[in-house]
Amino acid sequence: MAEKRSDDMTLAPERPATQAPETAGLIDIAELVFQNFPGHRAEILGGQLTVTPPADGPHGESLTAIMAPLMACGLHRDETRIIQAIGIWLPTGDDDYAVPDLAVVDADYRDHHAQYNCYDPAVFRLVLEITSSNRSDDLLKKPGAYAHAGVPVYVIGDRRAREVVVLTDPRGDEYRSRSLYRPGETFKLPASVGAVVELEVDAVLGPER
Protein backbone atom coordinates (compact mmCIF):
# COMPACT_ATOMS: atom_id res chain seq x y z
CA MET A 1 0.00 0.00 0.00
CA ALA A 2 1.27 3.49 -0.84
CA GLU A 3 2.44 5.55 2.10
CA LYS A 4 1.64 9.20 2.78
CA ARG A 5 3.83 11.89 4.16
CA SER A 6 2.59 14.64 6.42
CA ASP A 7 1.96 16.87 3.39
CA ASP A 8 -0.41 14.19 1.96
CA MET A 9 1.79 13.59 -1.09
CA THR A 10 1.22 10.00 -2.25
CA LEU A 11 4.35 7.93 -2.66
CA ALA A 12 4.76 4.85 -4.84
CA PRO A 13 5.37 1.58 -2.99
CA GLU A 14 8.99 1.15 -2.12
CA ARG A 15 11.05 -1.43 -3.95
CA PRO A 16 14.79 -1.99 -4.05
CA ALA A 17 16.47 0.18 -6.65
CA THR A 18 19.24 -1.45 -8.61
CA GLN A 19 22.37 0.67 -8.63
CA ALA A 20 24.63 1.03 -11.65
CA PRO A 21 28.27 0.05 -11.13
CA GLU A 22 30.77 2.85 -11.12
CA THR A 23 32.09 1.73 -14.50
CA ALA A 24 28.63 1.23 -16.01
CA GLY A 25 28.42 1.19 -19.78
CA LEU A 26 25.37 1.86 -21.91
CA ILE A 27 24.35 -1.80 -21.80
CA ASP A 28 24.41 -1.70 -18.00
CA ILE A 29 22.23 1.40 -17.98
CA ALA A 30 19.85 -0.19 -20.49
CA GLU A 31 19.53 -3.15 -18.13
CA LEU A 32 18.68 -0.80 -15.28
CA VAL A 33 15.92 0.72 -17.39
CA PHE A 34 14.55 -2.76 -18.05
CA GLN A 35 14.60 -3.62 -14.34
CA ASN A 36 13.24 -0.37 -12.92
CA PHE A 37 10.87 0.96 -15.59
CA PRO A 38 8.52 -1.84 -16.67
CA GLY A 39 7.14 -1.44 -20.15
CA HIS A 40 9.82 1.02 -21.26
CA ARG A 41 12.00 0.08 -24.20
CA ALA A 42 15.70 0.88 -24.14
CA GLU A 43 17.71 0.92 -27.37
CA ILE A 44 21.24 2.01 -28.23
CA LEU A 45 21.56 3.70 -31.61
CA GLY A 46 24.80 5.25 -32.77
CA GLY A 47 26.24 5.03 -29.27
CA GLN A 48 23.28 6.88 -27.74
CA LEU A 49 20.80 5.33 -25.33
CA THR A 50 17.14 6.07 -26.04
CA VAL A 51 14.26 5.08 -23.78
CA THR A 52 10.69 4.87 -25.06
CA PRO A 53 7.67 4.70 -22.74
CA PRO A 54 4.89 2.19 -23.40
CA ALA A 55 2.99 2.87 -26.60
CA ASP A 56 -0.75 3.48 -26.71
CA GLY A 57 -3.45 0.91 -27.44
CA PRO A 58 -3.93 1.77 -31.14
CA HIS A 59 -0.21 1.08 -31.64
CA GLY A 60 -0.81 -2.48 -30.46
CA GLU A 61 -3.95 -2.76 -32.57
CA SER A 62 -1.93 -1.91 -35.67
CA LEU A 63 0.57 -4.64 -34.90
CA THR A 64 -2.24 -7.18 -34.49
CA ALA A 65 -3.79 -6.08 -37.80
CA ILE A 66 -0.41 -6.53 -39.52
CA MET A 67 0.31 -9.93 -37.99
CA ALA A 68 -2.97 -11.44 -39.18
CA PRO A 69 -2.19 -11.39 -42.95
CA LEU A 70 1.45 -12.30 -42.31
CA MET A 71 0.37 -15.41 -40.45
CA ALA A 72 -2.31 -16.21 -43.03
CA CYS A 73 0.43 -16.29 -45.67
CA GLY A 74 2.40 -18.86 -43.71
CA LEU A 75 5.20 -16.66 -42.40
CA HIS A 76 5.02 -18.23 -38.95
CA ARG A 77 5.61 -21.82 -39.96
CA ASP A 78 8.57 -23.84 -41.21
CA GLU A 79 11.04 -21.30 -42.61
CA THR A 80 10.24 -18.06 -40.79
CA ARG A 81 8.84 -16.65 -37.57
CA ILE A 82 6.92 -13.44 -36.86
CA ILE A 83 8.06 -11.90 -33.58
CA GLN A 84 7.24 -8.65 -31.79
CA ALA A 85 9.91 -6.74 -29.86
CA ILE A 86 12.85 -8.99 -30.74
CA GLY A 87 16.30 -7.46 -30.30
CA ILE A 88 18.58 -6.99 -33.31
CA TRP A 89 22.31 -6.50 -32.67
CA LEU A 90 23.60 -3.67 -34.85
CA PRO A 91 27.07 -3.18 -36.34
CA THR A 92 26.92 0.61 -35.98
CA GLY A 93 28.56 0.70 -32.53
CA ASP A 94 30.08 -1.52 -29.87
CA ASP A 95 26.81 -1.79 -27.92
CA ASP A 96 24.27 -0.79 -30.53
CA TYR A 97 21.00 -2.67 -30.71
CA ALA A 98 17.36 -1.99 -31.53
CA VAL A 99 14.06 -3.59 -30.63
CA PRO A 100 11.74 -3.26 -33.64
CA ASP A 101 8.01 -3.45 -33.07
CA LEU A 102 7.75 -6.48 -35.33
CA ALA A 103 10.11 -8.62 -37.38
CA VAL A 104 10.10 -11.58 -39.73
CA VAL A 105 13.13 -13.74 -38.99
CA ASP A 106 14.54 -17.08 -40.07
CA ALA A 107 13.10 -19.99 -38.13
CA ASP A 108 16.55 -20.91 -36.78
CA TYR A 109 17.10 -17.47 -35.26
CA ARG A 110 17.79 -19.00 -31.85
CA ASP A 111 21.01 -20.45 -33.23
CA HIS A 112 22.20 -16.93 -34.01
CA HIS A 113 22.08 -15.25 -30.62
CA ALA A 114 24.46 -12.29 -30.46
CA GLN A 115 24.47 -10.41 -27.15
CA TYR A 116 22.05 -9.00 -24.58
CA ASN A 117 19.05 -11.02 -25.80
CA CYS A 118 19.65 -9.77 -29.32
CA TYR A 119 20.16 -11.73 -32.53
CA ASP A 120 22.42 -11.51 -35.56
CA PRO A 121 20.94 -9.16 -38.17
CA ALA A 122 21.56 -11.83 -40.82
CA VAL A 123 18.43 -13.71 -39.66
CA PHE A 124 16.12 -10.70 -40.11
CA ARG A 125 14.10 -10.61 -43.32
CA LEU A 126 11.94 -7.64 -42.37
CA VAL A 127 11.66 -5.14 -39.55
CA LEU A 128 8.64 -2.93 -39.00
CA GLU A 129 8.11 0.10 -36.81
CA ILE A 130 4.85 1.87 -35.97
CA THR A 131 5.71 5.38 -34.85
CA SER A 132 5.02 6.48 -31.30
CA SER A 133 6.92 8.85 -29.03
CA ASN A 134 10.23 7.79 -30.64
CA ARG A 135 9.11 8.80 -34.14
CA SER A 136 12.34 10.64 -34.97
CA ASP A 137 14.39 7.50 -34.29
CA ASP A 138 12.15 5.41 -36.54
CA LEU A 139 12.42 7.94 -39.37
CA LEU A 140 15.97 9.26 -39.04
CA LYS A 141 18.24 6.94 -37.08
CA LYS A 142 16.93 3.47 -37.75
CA PRO A 143 16.94 3.52 -41.58
CA GLY A 144 20.72 3.96 -41.59
CA ALA A 145 21.23 1.45 -38.79
CA TYR A 146 19.03 -1.23 -40.35
CA ALA A 147 20.52 -0.66 -43.80
CA HIS A 148 24.05 -0.93 -42.40
CA ALA A 149 23.03 -4.19 -40.76
CA GLY A 150 21.80 -5.49 -44.12
CA VAL A 151 18.13 -5.88 -43.18
CA PRO A 152 16.43 -6.38 -46.59
CA VAL A 153 13.11 -4.67 -45.83
CA TYR A 154 12.25 -1.89 -43.39
CA VAL A 155 8.60 -0.82 -43.12
CA ILE A 156 7.61 2.36 -41.26
CA GLY A 157 4.02 3.08 -40.35
CA ASP A 158 4.12 6.82 -39.72
CA ARG A 159 0.92 7.52 -37.84
CA ARG A 160 1.51 11.27 -37.63
CA ALA A 161 2.11 11.77 -41.37
CA ARG A 162 -0.51 9.13 -42.23
CA GLU A 163 1.74 7.23 -44.60
CA VAL A 164 3.61 3.94 -44.87
CA VAL A 165 7.19 3.89 -46.11
CA VAL A 166 8.74 0.69 -47.45
CA LEU A 167 12.53 0.74 -47.70
CA THR A 168 14.41 -1.98 -49.62
CA ASP A 169 17.77 -2.66 -51.27
CA PRO A 170 20.19 -1.72 -48.46
CA ARG A 171 23.59 -0.44 -49.56
CA GLY A 172 26.03 0.85 -46.97
CA ASP A 173 24.07 2.94 -44.51
CA GLU A 174 21.07 3.69 -46.71
CA TYR A 175 18.24 2.03 -48.58
CA ARG A 176 18.32 2.65 -52.31
CA SER A 177 14.61 2.04 -52.87
CA ARG A 178 11.86 3.97 -51.11
CA SER A 179 8.14 3.49 -51.74
CA LEU A 180 5.41 5.63 -50.17
CA TYR A 181 1.79 4.60 -49.60
CA ARG A 182 -1.16 6.57 -48.26
CA PRO A 183 -4.55 5.73 -46.71
CA GLY A 184 -6.89 3.87 -49.04
CA GLU A 185 -4.00 2.13 -50.78
CA THR A 186 -2.55 -1.35 -50.46
CA PHE A 187 1.04 -2.50 -50.89
CA LYS A 188 2.90 -5.76 -51.31
CA LEU A 189 5.93 -6.82 -49.34
CA PRO A 190 8.89 -8.15 -51.35
CA ALA A 191 8.84 -11.90 -51.88
CA SER A 192 12.21 -12.08 -50.10
CA VAL A 193 10.26 -11.85 -46.84
CA GLY A 194 9.14 -15.42 -47.47
CA ALA A 195 5.73 -14.96 -49.07
CA VAL A 196 3.82 -12.47 -51.19
CA VAL A 197 1.86 -10.45 -48.65
CA GLU A 198 -0.49 -7.57 -49.40
CA LEU A 199 -1.20 -5.12 -46.59
CA GLU A 200 -3.69 -2.28 -46.28
CA VAL A 201 -2.28 1.10 -45.33
CA ASP A 202 -5.34 1.82 -43.18
CA ALA A 203 -4.74 -1.36 -41.18
CA VAL A 204 -1.08 -0.51 -40.64
CA LEU A 205 -1.78 3.05 -39.50
CA GLY A 206 -4.97 2.44 -37.56
CA PRO A 207 -7.61 5.14 -37.10
CA GLU A 208 -6.52 8.75 -37.31
CA ARG A 209 -5.97 10.26 -33.89
mmCIF file of C-alpha atoms in Angstrom:
data_model
loop_
_atom_site.group_PDB
_atom_site.id
_atom_site.type_symbol
_atom_site.label_atom_id
_atom_site.label_comp_id
_atom_site.label_asym_id
_atom_site.label_seq_id
_atom_site.Cartn_x
_atom_site.Cartn_y
_atom_site.Cartn_z
ATOM 1 C CA MET A 1 0.000 0.000 0.000
ATOM 2 C CA ALA A 2 1.270 3.490 -0.838
ATOM 3 C CA GLU A 3 2.437 5.554 2.097
ATOM 4 C CA LYS A 4 1.640 9.202 2.780
ATOM 5 C CA ARG A 5 3.831 11.887 4.161
ATOM 6 C CA SER A 6 2.587 14.640 6.422
ATOM 7 C CA ASP A 7 1.963 16.870 3.391
ATOM 8 C CA ASP A 8 -0.408 14.194 1.960
ATOM 9 C CA MET A 9 1.793 13.587 -1.088
ATOM 10 C CA THR A 10 1.221 9.996 -2.254
ATOM 11 C CA LEU A 11 4.353 7.926 -2.663
ATOM 12 C CA ALA A 12 4.758 4.851 -4.836
ATOM 13 C CA PRO A 13 5.370 1.581 -2.990
ATOM 14 C CA GLU A 14 8.994 1.152 -2.119
ATOM 15 C CA ARG A 15 11.050 -1.426 -3.953
ATOM 16 C CA PRO A 16 14.788 -1.989 -4.047
ATOM 17 C CA ALA A 17 16.469 0.181 -6.654
ATOM 18 C CA THR A 18 19.242 -1.447 -8.613
ATOM 19 C CA GLN A 19 22.371 0.665 -8.627
ATOM 20 C CA ALA A 20 24.629 1.028 -11.647
ATOM 21 C CA PRO A 21 28.267 0.046 -11.125
ATOM 22 C CA GLU A 22 30.773 2.855 -11.119
ATOM 23 C CA THR A 23 32.093 1.730 -14.500
ATOM 24 C CA ALA A 24 28.634 1.230 -16.010
ATOM 25 C CA GLY A 25 28.417 1.186 -19.777
ATOM 26 C CA LEU A 26 25.375 1.859 -21.908
ATOM 27 C CA ILE A 27 24.346 -1.798 -21.796
ATOM 28 C CA ASP A 28 24.415 -1.695 -17.996
ATOM 29 C CA ILE A 29 22.226 1.404 -17.984
ATOM 30 C CA ALA A 30 19.852 -0.193 -20.488
ATOM 31 C CA GLU A 31 19.533 -3.150 -18.133
ATOM 32 C CA LEU A 32 18.682 -0.799 -15.277
ATOM 33 C CA VAL A 33 15.916 0.722 -17.390
ATOM 34 C CA PHE A 34 14.551 -2.761 -18.045
ATOM 35 C CA GLN A 35 14.597 -3.617 -14.341
ATOM 36 C CA ASN A 36 13.244 -0.372 -12.919
ATOM 37 C CA PHE A 37 10.868 0.957 -15.594
ATOM 38 C CA PRO A 38 8.524 -1.844 -16.666
ATOM 39 C CA GLY A 39 7.136 -1.442 -20.154
ATOM 40 C CA HIS A 40 9.816 1.020 -21.263
ATOM 41 C CA ARG A 41 12.001 0.078 -24.202
ATOM 42 C CA ALA A 42 15.700 0.877 -24.142
ATOM 43 C CA GLU A 43 17.712 0.920 -27.369
ATOM 44 C CA ILE A 44 21.244 2.006 -28.230
ATOM 45 C CA LEU A 45 21.558 3.703 -31.608
ATOM 46 C CA GLY A 46 24.799 5.252 -32.774
ATOM 47 C CA GLY A 47 26.242 5.031 -29.272
ATOM 48 C CA GLN A 48 23.280 6.882 -27.740
ATOM 49 C CA LEU A 49 20.796 5.328 -25.330
ATOM 50 C CA THR A 50 17.140 6.072 -26.041
ATOM 51 C CA VAL A 51 14.259 5.078 -23.779
ATOM 52 C CA THR A 52 10.694 4.866 -25.062
ATOM 53 C CA PRO A 53 7.672 4.699 -22.737
ATOM 54 C CA PRO A 54 4.886 2.186 -23.397
ATOM 55 C CA ALA A 55 2.992 2.869 -26.604
ATOM 56 C CA ASP A 56 -0.749 3.481 -26.712
ATOM 57 C CA GLY A 57 -3.448 0.915 -27.435
ATOM 58 C CA PRO A 58 -3.931 1.766 -31.135
ATOM 59 C CA HIS A 59 -0.213 1.075 -31.640
ATOM 60 C CA GLY A 60 -0.809 -2.483 -30.457
ATOM 61 C CA GLU A 61 -3.953 -2.765 -32.574
ATOM 62 C CA SER A 62 -1.932 -1.908 -35.674
ATOM 63 C CA LEU A 63 0.573 -4.639 -34.900
ATOM 64 C CA THR A 64 -2.236 -7.175 -34.495
ATOM 65 C CA ALA A 65 -3.785 -6.079 -37.800
ATOM 66 C CA ILE A 66 -0.410 -6.528 -39.516
ATOM 67 C CA MET A 67 0.313 -9.926 -37.994
ATOM 68 C CA ALA A 68 -2.970 -11.437 -39.179
ATOM 69 C CA PRO A 69 -2.195 -11.394 -42.948
ATOM 70 C CA LEU A 70 1.448 -12.296 -42.308
ATOM 71 C CA MET A 71 0.371 -15.412 -40.454
ATOM 72 C CA ALA A 72 -2.311 -16.209 -43.031
ATOM 73 C CA CYS A 73 0.428 -16.288 -45.675
ATOM 74 C CA GLY A 74 2.405 -18.857 -43.707
ATOM 75 C CA LEU A 75 5.201 -16.661 -42.402
ATOM 76 C CA HIS A 76 5.015 -18.231 -38.951
ATOM 77 C CA ARG A 77 5.609 -21.820 -39.961
ATOM 78 C CA ASP A 78 8.569 -23.837 -41.209
ATOM 79 C CA GLU A 79 11.041 -21.299 -42.612
ATOM 80 C CA THR A 80 10.245 -18.063 -40.790
ATOM 81 C CA ARG A 81 8.844 -16.646 -37.569
ATOM 82 C CA ILE A 82 6.922 -13.436 -36.858
ATOM 83 C CA ILE A 83 8.061 -11.903 -33.580
ATOM 84 C CA GLN A 84 7.238 -8.654 -31.793
ATOM 85 C CA ALA A 85 9.907 -6.736 -29.863
ATOM 86 C CA ILE A 86 12.852 -8.992 -30.736
ATOM 87 C CA GLY A 87 16.297 -7.463 -30.302
ATOM 88 C CA ILE A 88 18.579 -6.990 -33.307
ATOM 89 C CA TRP A 89 22.309 -6.497 -32.670
ATOM 90 C CA LEU A 90 23.596 -3.667 -34.848
ATOM 91 C CA PRO A 91 27.071 -3.181 -36.344
ATOM 92 C CA THR A 92 26.918 0.607 -35.980
ATOM 93 C CA GLY A 93 28.560 0.698 -32.533
ATOM 94 C CA ASP A 94 30.078 -1.517 -29.865
ATOM 95 C CA ASP A 95 26.812 -1.788 -27.920
ATOM 96 C CA ASP A 96 24.268 -0.785 -30.534
ATOM 97 C CA TYR A 97 21.002 -2.669 -30.706
ATOM 98 C CA ALA A 98 17.364 -1.989 -31.532
ATOM 99 C CA VAL A 99 14.063 -3.587 -30.626
ATOM 100 C CA PRO A 100 11.735 -3.258 -33.637
ATOM 101 C CA ASP A 101 8.011 -3.454 -33.069
ATOM 102 C CA LEU A 102 7.746 -6.476 -35.331
ATOM 103 C CA ALA A 103 10.107 -8.618 -37.378
ATOM 104 C CA VAL A 104 10.099 -11.582 -39.729
ATOM 105 C CA VAL A 105 13.131 -13.740 -38.990
ATOM 106 C CA ASP A 106 14.538 -17.082 -40.068
ATOM 107 C CA ALA A 107 13.095 -19.994 -38.132
ATOM 108 C CA ASP A 108 16.549 -20.914 -36.775
ATOM 109 C CA TYR A 109 17.102 -17.466 -35.262
ATOM 110 C CA ARG A 110 17.790 -18.998 -31.848
ATOM 111 C CA ASP A 111 21.007 -20.451 -33.231
ATOM 112 C CA HIS A 112 22.199 -16.926 -34.014
ATOM 113 C CA HIS A 113 22.085 -15.254 -30.619
ATOM 114 C CA ALA A 114 24.461 -12.285 -30.464
ATOM 115 C CA GLN A 115 24.469 -10.413 -27.148
ATOM 116 C CA TYR A 116 22.049 -9.001 -24.578
ATOM 117 C CA ASN A 117 19.051 -11.023 -25.798
ATOM 118 C CA CYS A 118 19.648 -9.770 -29.324
ATOM 119 C CA TYR A 119 20.159 -11.730 -32.525
ATOM 120 C CA ASP A 120 22.423 -11.508 -35.557
ATOM 121 C CA PRO A 121 20.944 -9.157 -38.170
ATOM 122 C CA ALA A 122 21.560 -11.827 -40.821
ATOM 123 C CA VAL A 123 18.428 -13.711 -39.664
ATOM 124 C CA PHE A 124 16.123 -10.699 -40.112
ATOM 125 C CA ARG A 125 14.098 -10.614 -43.319
ATOM 126 C CA LEU A 126 11.942 -7.642 -42.372
ATOM 127 C CA VAL A 127 11.664 -5.143 -39.552
ATOM 128 C CA LEU A 128 8.640 -2.930 -39.002
ATOM 129 C CA GLU A 129 8.110 0.101 -36.806
ATOM 130 C CA ILE A 130 4.851 1.865 -35.969
ATOM 131 C CA THR A 131 5.709 5.382 -34.849
ATOM 132 C CA SER A 132 5.022 6.478 -31.297
ATOM 133 C CA SER A 133 6.924 8.854 -29.026
ATOM 134 C CA ASN A 134 10.226 7.785 -30.637
ATOM 135 C CA ARG A 135 9.110 8.799 -34.143
ATOM 136 C CA SER A 136 12.343 10.639 -34.974
ATOM 137 C CA ASP A 137 14.386 7.502 -34.289
ATOM 138 C CA ASP A 138 12.148 5.413 -36.539
ATOM 139 C CA LEU A 139 12.419 7.944 -39.366
ATOM 140 C CA LEU A 140 15.966 9.261 -39.039
ATOM 141 C CA LYS A 141 18.239 6.935 -37.078
ATOM 142 C CA LYS A 142 16.927 3.466 -37.754
ATOM 143 C CA PRO A 143 16.935 3.525 -41.581
ATOM 144 C CA GLY A 144 20.715 3.961 -41.590
ATOM 145 C CA ALA A 145 21.227 1.451 -38.793
ATOM 146 C CA TYR A 146 19.028 -1.229 -40.350
ATOM 147 C CA ALA A 147 20.523 -0.663 -43.801
ATOM 148 C CA HIS A 148 24.053 -0.929 -42.402
ATOM 149 C CA ALA A 149 23.026 -4.195 -40.757
ATOM 150 C CA GLY A 150 21.804 -5.494 -44.119
ATOM 151 C CA VAL A 151 18.127 -5.881 -43.177
ATOM 152 C CA PRO A 152 16.432 -6.380 -46.587
ATOM 153 C CA VAL A 153 13.111 -4.672 -45.827
ATOM 154 C CA TYR A 154 12.250 -1.893 -43.393
ATOM 155 C CA VAL A 155 8.603 -0.816 -43.119
ATOM 156 C CA ILE A 156 7.614 2.357 -41.261
ATOM 157 C CA GLY A 157 4.021 3.077 -40.346
ATOM 158 C CA ASP A 158 4.121 6.818 -39.721
ATOM 159 C CA ARG A 159 0.918 7.519 -37.839
ATOM 160 C CA ARG A 160 1.509 11.270 -37.627
ATOM 161 C CA ALA A 161 2.115 11.773 -41.366
ATOM 162 C CA ARG A 162 -0.513 9.128 -42.229
ATOM 163 C CA GLU A 163 1.738 7.231 -44.596
ATOM 164 C CA VAL A 164 3.607 3.941 -44.873
ATOM 165 C CA VAL A 165 7.190 3.892 -46.111
ATOM 166 C CA VAL A 166 8.742 0.693 -47.453
ATOM 167 C CA LEU A 167 12.532 0.736 -47.695
ATOM 168 C CA THR A 168 14.405 -1.979 -49.618
ATOM 169 C CA ASP A 169 17.769 -2.663 -51.273
ATOM 170 C CA PRO A 170 20.185 -1.718 -48.464
ATOM 171 C CA ARG A 171 23.590 -0.445 -49.555
ATOM 172 C CA GLY A 172 26.033 0.850 -46.967
ATOM 173 C CA ASP A 173 24.072 2.942 -44.508
ATOM 174 C CA GLU A 174 21.071 3.695 -46.709
ATOM 175 C CA TYR A 175 18.242 2.034 -48.580
ATOM 176 C CA ARG A 176 18.323 2.651 -52.313
ATOM 177 C CA SER A 177 14.609 2.038 -52.873
ATOM 178 C CA ARG A 178 11.855 3.972 -51.109
ATOM 179 C CA SER A 179 8.140 3.486 -51.739
ATOM 180 C CA LEU A 180 5.411 5.625 -50.171
ATOM 181 C CA TYR A 181 1.794 4.600 -49.598
ATOM 182 C CA ARG A 182 -1.161 6.571 -48.260
ATOM 183 C CA PRO A 183 -4.547 5.727 -46.708
ATOM 184 C CA GLY A 184 -6.888 3.866 -49.039
ATOM 185 C CA GLU A 185 -3.998 2.129 -50.779
ATOM 186 C CA THR A 186 -2.551 -1.351 -50.456
ATOM 187 C CA PHE A 187 1.038 -2.495 -50.894
ATOM 188 C CA LYS A 188 2.904 -5.763 -51.308
ATOM 189 C CA LEU A 189 5.931 -6.823 -49.342
ATOM 190 C CA PRO A 190 8.886 -8.145 -51.351
ATOM 191 C CA ALA A 191 8.836 -11.905 -51.885
ATOM 192 C CA SER A 192 12.210 -12.077 -50.100
ATOM 193 C CA VAL A 193 10.259 -11.846 -46.838
ATOM 194 C CA GLY A 194 9.145 -15.422 -47.470
ATOM 195 C CA ALA A 195 5.734 -14.956 -49.070
ATOM 196 C CA VAL A 196 3.818 -12.474 -51.194
ATOM 197 C CA VAL A 197 1.865 -10.447 -48.647
ATOM 198 C CA GLU A 198 -0.492 -7.566 -49.399
ATOM 199 C CA LEU A 199 -1.200 -5.116 -46.594
ATOM 200 C CA GLU A 200 -3.690 -2.281 -46.284
ATOM 201 C CA VAL A 201 -2.281 1.097 -45.335
ATOM 202 C CA ASP A 202 -5.342 1.815 -43.179
ATOM 203 C CA ALA A 203 -4.742 -1.358 -41.184
ATOM 204 C CA VAL A 204 -1.084 -0.509 -40.639
ATOM 205 C CA LEU A 205 -1.777 3.053 -39.495
ATOM 206 C CA GLY A 206 -4.971 2.439 -37.560
ATOM 207 C CA PRO A 207 -7.613 5.144 -37.103
ATOM 208 C CA GLU A 208 -6.519 8.752 -37.314
ATOM 209 C CA ARG A 209 -5.970 10.258 -33.889
#
